[in-house]
Short mmCIF file of N, CA and C in Angstrom, two decimals:
data_model
loop_
_atom_site.label_atom_id
_atom_site.label_comp_id
_atom_site.label_asym_id
_atom_site.label_seq_id
_atom_site.Cartn_x
_atom_site.Cartn_y
_atom_site.Cartn_z
N MET A 1 0.81 -1.21 0.00
CA MET A 1 0.00 0.00 0.00
C MET A 1 0.86 1.27 0.00
N ALA A 2 2.00 1.20 0.64
CA ALA A 2 2.85 2.39 0.71
C ALA A 2 3.26 2.87 -0.68
N ASN A 3 3.55 1.90 -1.58
CA ASN A 3 3.94 2.27 -2.94
C ASN A 3 2.82 2.98 -3.67
N GLU A 4 1.58 2.49 -3.51
CA GLU A 4 0.45 3.12 -4.17
C GLU A 4 0.32 4.57 -3.73
N ASN A 5 0.52 4.82 -2.44
CA ASN A 5 0.47 6.19 -1.93
C ASN A 5 1.57 7.03 -2.53
N LYS A 6 2.73 6.43 -2.75
CA LYS A 6 3.86 7.15 -3.37
C LYS A 6 3.46 7.66 -4.75
N TYR A 7 2.78 6.83 -5.52
CA TYR A 7 2.38 7.25 -6.87
C TYR A 7 1.28 8.30 -6.81
N ARG A 8 0.36 8.13 -5.87
CA ARG A 8 -0.69 9.13 -5.69
C ARG A 8 -0.07 10.46 -5.24
N ASP A 9 0.90 10.38 -4.33
CA ASP A 9 1.57 11.59 -3.85
C ASP A 9 2.30 12.29 -4.99
N THR A 10 2.93 11.52 -5.86
CA THR A 10 3.62 12.11 -7.02
C THR A 10 2.62 12.80 -7.92
N ALA A 11 1.51 12.14 -8.21
CA ALA A 11 0.47 12.74 -9.06
C ALA A 11 -0.07 14.02 -8.42
N ALA A 12 -0.30 13.97 -7.12
CA ALA A 12 -0.83 15.14 -6.40
C ALA A 12 0.17 16.29 -6.37
N ALA A 13 1.46 15.97 -6.37
CA ALA A 13 2.49 17.01 -6.39
C ALA A 13 2.61 17.65 -7.77
N ILE A 14 2.41 16.84 -8.83
CA ILE A 14 2.52 17.34 -10.20
C ILE A 14 1.36 18.26 -10.55
N LEU A 15 0.15 17.89 -10.15
CA LEU A 15 -1.05 18.60 -10.60
C LEU A 15 -1.03 20.12 -10.42
N PRO A 16 -0.73 20.64 -9.23
CA PRO A 16 -0.73 22.11 -9.11
C PRO A 16 0.39 22.79 -9.91
N LEU A 17 1.45 22.04 -10.21
CA LEU A 17 2.58 22.61 -10.94
C LEU A 17 2.33 22.68 -12.45
N VAL A 18 1.22 22.08 -12.90
CA VAL A 18 0.83 22.20 -14.31
C VAL A 18 -0.44 23.03 -14.46
N GLY A 19 -0.80 23.75 -13.41
CA GLY A 19 -1.94 24.66 -13.48
C GLY A 19 -3.23 24.10 -12.94
N GLY A 20 -3.19 22.93 -12.31
CA GLY A 20 -4.39 22.35 -11.72
C GLY A 20 -5.26 21.61 -12.72
N ALA A 21 -6.28 20.94 -12.21
CA ALA A 21 -7.14 20.08 -13.03
C ALA A 21 -7.80 20.83 -14.18
N ARG A 22 -8.20 22.08 -13.96
CA ARG A 22 -8.88 22.84 -15.01
C ARG A 22 -7.98 23.13 -16.21
N ASN A 23 -6.68 23.09 -16.00
CA ASN A 23 -5.73 23.38 -17.08
C ASN A 23 -5.40 22.14 -17.90
N VAL A 24 -5.77 20.96 -17.43
CA VAL A 24 -5.42 19.72 -18.11
C VAL A 24 -6.50 19.35 -19.14
N ALA A 25 -6.10 19.34 -20.41
CA ALA A 25 -7.03 19.00 -21.49
C ALA A 25 -6.99 17.51 -21.80
N SER A 26 -5.81 16.89 -21.69
CA SER A 26 -5.67 15.47 -21.98
C SER A 26 -4.53 14.87 -21.17
N VAL A 27 -4.65 13.57 -20.91
CA VAL A 27 -3.63 12.83 -20.16
C VAL A 27 -3.34 11.54 -20.92
N ALA A 28 -2.07 11.29 -21.17
CA ALA A 28 -1.64 10.05 -21.81
C ALA A 28 -0.25 9.74 -21.28
N HIS A 29 0.24 8.54 -21.62
CA HIS A 29 1.63 8.25 -21.26
C HIS A 29 2.22 7.31 -22.28
N CYS A 30 3.54 7.40 -22.39
CA CYS A 30 4.29 6.46 -23.21
C CYS A 30 5.11 5.61 -22.24
N MET A 31 6.18 5.03 -22.71
CA MET A 31 7.00 4.16 -21.86
C MET A 31 7.59 4.87 -20.64
N THR A 32 7.95 6.13 -20.81
CA THR A 32 8.65 6.82 -19.72
C THR A 32 8.03 8.15 -19.31
N ARG A 33 7.11 8.67 -20.11
CA ARG A 33 6.64 10.04 -19.88
C ARG A 33 5.14 10.16 -19.67
N LEU A 34 4.77 11.01 -18.74
CA LEU A 34 3.39 11.44 -18.57
C LEU A 34 3.21 12.60 -19.54
N ARG A 35 2.29 12.46 -20.51
CA ARG A 35 2.09 13.47 -21.55
C ARG A 35 0.78 14.20 -21.29
N LEU A 36 0.89 15.51 -21.10
CA LEU A 36 -0.28 16.31 -20.76
C LEU A 36 -0.57 17.35 -21.83
N GLY A 37 -1.80 17.35 -22.30
CA GLY A 37 -2.28 18.44 -23.14
C GLY A 37 -2.81 19.51 -22.20
N LEU A 38 -2.31 20.71 -22.32
CA LEU A 38 -2.68 21.79 -21.39
C LEU A 38 -3.35 22.94 -22.13
N HIS A 39 -4.31 23.57 -21.46
CA HIS A 39 -5.00 24.73 -22.04
C HIS A 39 -4.06 25.95 -22.06
N ASP A 40 -3.31 26.15 -20.96
CA ASP A 40 -2.45 27.32 -20.84
C ASP A 40 -1.07 26.88 -20.33
N ARG A 41 -0.11 26.82 -21.25
CA ARG A 41 1.24 26.35 -20.88
C ARG A 41 1.98 27.32 -19.96
N SER A 42 1.56 28.57 -19.94
CA SER A 42 2.25 29.54 -19.09
C SER A 42 2.06 29.23 -17.61
N LEU A 43 1.12 28.36 -17.27
CA LEU A 43 0.88 28.01 -15.87
C LEU A 43 1.83 26.92 -15.36
N VAL A 44 2.60 26.30 -16.26
CA VAL A 44 3.53 25.23 -15.86
C VAL A 44 4.71 25.83 -15.11
N ARG A 45 4.98 25.27 -13.93
CA ARG A 45 6.13 25.71 -13.13
C ARG A 45 7.23 24.65 -13.29
N GLU A 46 7.95 24.79 -14.40
CA GLU A 46 8.89 23.76 -14.83
C GLU A 46 10.00 23.49 -13.82
N GLU A 47 10.59 24.52 -13.26
CA GLU A 47 11.69 24.30 -12.31
C GLU A 47 11.22 23.54 -11.08
N GLN A 48 10.01 23.85 -10.61
CA GLN A 48 9.48 23.14 -9.44
C GLN A 48 9.13 21.70 -9.80
N LEU A 49 8.64 21.48 -11.02
CA LEU A 49 8.37 20.11 -11.49
C LEU A 49 9.66 19.30 -11.49
N LYS A 50 10.72 19.87 -12.06
CA LYS A 50 12.00 19.17 -12.16
C LYS A 50 12.58 18.87 -10.78
N ALA A 51 12.19 19.63 -9.78
CA ALA A 51 12.71 19.45 -8.42
C ALA A 51 12.01 18.30 -7.68
N LEU A 52 10.88 17.82 -8.19
CA LEU A 52 10.20 16.71 -7.53
C LEU A 52 11.06 15.45 -7.62
N PRO A 53 11.14 14.67 -6.53
CA PRO A 53 12.02 13.49 -6.51
C PRO A 53 11.74 12.48 -7.64
N ALA A 54 10.48 12.28 -8.01
CA ALA A 54 10.14 11.27 -9.02
C ALA A 54 10.36 11.76 -10.45
N VAL A 55 10.53 13.07 -10.62
CA VAL A 55 10.61 13.64 -11.97
C VAL A 55 12.06 13.67 -12.45
N MET A 56 12.29 13.03 -13.60
CA MET A 56 13.64 12.98 -14.19
C MET A 56 13.88 14.13 -15.17
N GLY A 57 12.81 14.76 -15.61
CA GLY A 57 12.94 15.86 -16.54
C GLY A 57 11.59 16.29 -17.07
N VAL A 58 11.59 17.43 -17.77
CA VAL A 58 10.38 17.98 -18.38
C VAL A 58 10.72 18.35 -19.81
N VAL A 59 9.89 17.91 -20.77
CA VAL A 59 10.12 18.20 -22.18
C VAL A 59 8.89 18.92 -22.72
N GLU A 60 9.11 20.08 -23.33
CA GLU A 60 8.03 20.80 -23.98
C GLU A 60 8.02 20.43 -25.44
N ASP A 61 6.91 19.86 -25.88
CA ASP A 61 6.74 19.48 -27.28
C ASP A 61 5.32 19.92 -27.64
N ASP A 62 4.60 19.11 -28.42
CA ASP A 62 3.19 19.43 -28.65
C ASP A 62 2.39 19.19 -27.36
N THR A 63 2.96 18.40 -26.45
CA THR A 63 2.39 18.21 -25.12
C THR A 63 3.46 18.54 -24.10
N CYS A 64 3.05 18.72 -22.86
CA CYS A 64 4.00 18.87 -21.76
C CYS A 64 4.32 17.45 -21.32
N GLN A 65 5.58 17.05 -21.43
CA GLN A 65 5.98 15.68 -21.12
C GLN A 65 6.82 15.67 -19.85
N ILE A 66 6.32 14.94 -18.87
CA ILE A 66 7.02 14.84 -17.59
C ILE A 66 7.65 13.45 -17.53
N VAL A 67 8.97 13.41 -17.52
CA VAL A 67 9.71 12.15 -17.56
C VAL A 67 9.75 11.54 -16.16
N LEU A 68 9.14 10.36 -16.03
CA LEU A 68 9.05 9.68 -14.73
C LEU A 68 9.77 8.34 -14.72
N GLY A 69 10.06 7.80 -15.90
CA GLY A 69 10.71 6.49 -15.97
C GLY A 69 9.70 5.39 -16.23
N PRO A 70 10.18 4.23 -16.73
CA PRO A 70 9.31 3.17 -17.22
C PRO A 70 8.35 2.56 -16.20
N GLY A 71 8.81 2.23 -15.03
CA GLY A 71 7.90 1.60 -14.06
C GLY A 71 6.95 2.60 -13.42
N THR A 72 7.45 3.78 -13.17
CA THR A 72 6.70 4.78 -12.42
C THR A 72 5.55 5.38 -13.22
N VAL A 73 5.77 5.71 -14.49
CA VAL A 73 4.75 6.42 -15.26
C VAL A 73 3.46 5.63 -15.37
N ALA A 74 3.54 4.32 -15.51
CA ALA A 74 2.33 3.49 -15.64
C ALA A 74 1.51 3.49 -14.36
N ARG A 75 2.14 3.78 -13.25
CA ARG A 75 1.43 3.80 -11.96
C ARG A 75 0.97 5.21 -11.59
N VAL A 76 1.72 6.21 -11.98
CA VAL A 76 1.34 7.59 -11.67
C VAL A 76 0.19 8.06 -12.56
N THR A 77 0.17 7.64 -13.83
CA THR A 77 -0.85 8.12 -14.77
C THR A 77 -2.28 7.88 -14.28
N PRO A 78 -2.66 6.66 -13.87
CA PRO A 78 -4.04 6.49 -13.41
C PRO A 78 -4.36 7.31 -12.16
N GLU A 79 -3.37 7.49 -11.29
CA GLU A 79 -3.58 8.33 -10.09
C GLU A 79 -3.81 9.78 -10.52
N PHE A 80 -3.04 10.23 -11.50
CA PHE A 80 -3.17 11.60 -12.01
C PHE A 80 -4.55 11.78 -12.66
N GLU A 81 -4.94 10.80 -13.47
CA GLU A 81 -6.25 10.87 -14.13
C GLU A 81 -7.38 10.94 -13.11
N ALA A 82 -7.26 10.19 -12.03
CA ALA A 82 -8.29 10.21 -10.98
C ALA A 82 -8.39 11.59 -10.33
N LEU A 83 -7.26 12.26 -10.17
CA LEU A 83 -7.26 13.60 -9.58
C LEU A 83 -7.86 14.65 -10.53
N VAL A 84 -7.67 14.44 -11.83
CA VAL A 84 -8.15 15.39 -12.82
C VAL A 84 -9.66 15.26 -13.05
N ASP A 85 -10.17 14.02 -12.99
CA ASP A 85 -11.61 13.78 -13.26
C ASP A 85 -12.53 14.43 -12.26
#
């Protein structure tokens, strides 16, 4: 159970740093990255995101991509989606 909380805590830490649930238009993930479609990219606090222990990096592309690593992203994504819904 402690691990599940770790992923929920990571998702909860990421959400306000990307502008909150109202700013999230879409959520997806690939092998290593949480990919977020955002309404307003200016709300992303990239340096604070990069400072989170679980975050390996942030990539701005057509989506905001938060690099979490292969095992972690598959567990953080559903927790993040639950917070956004």
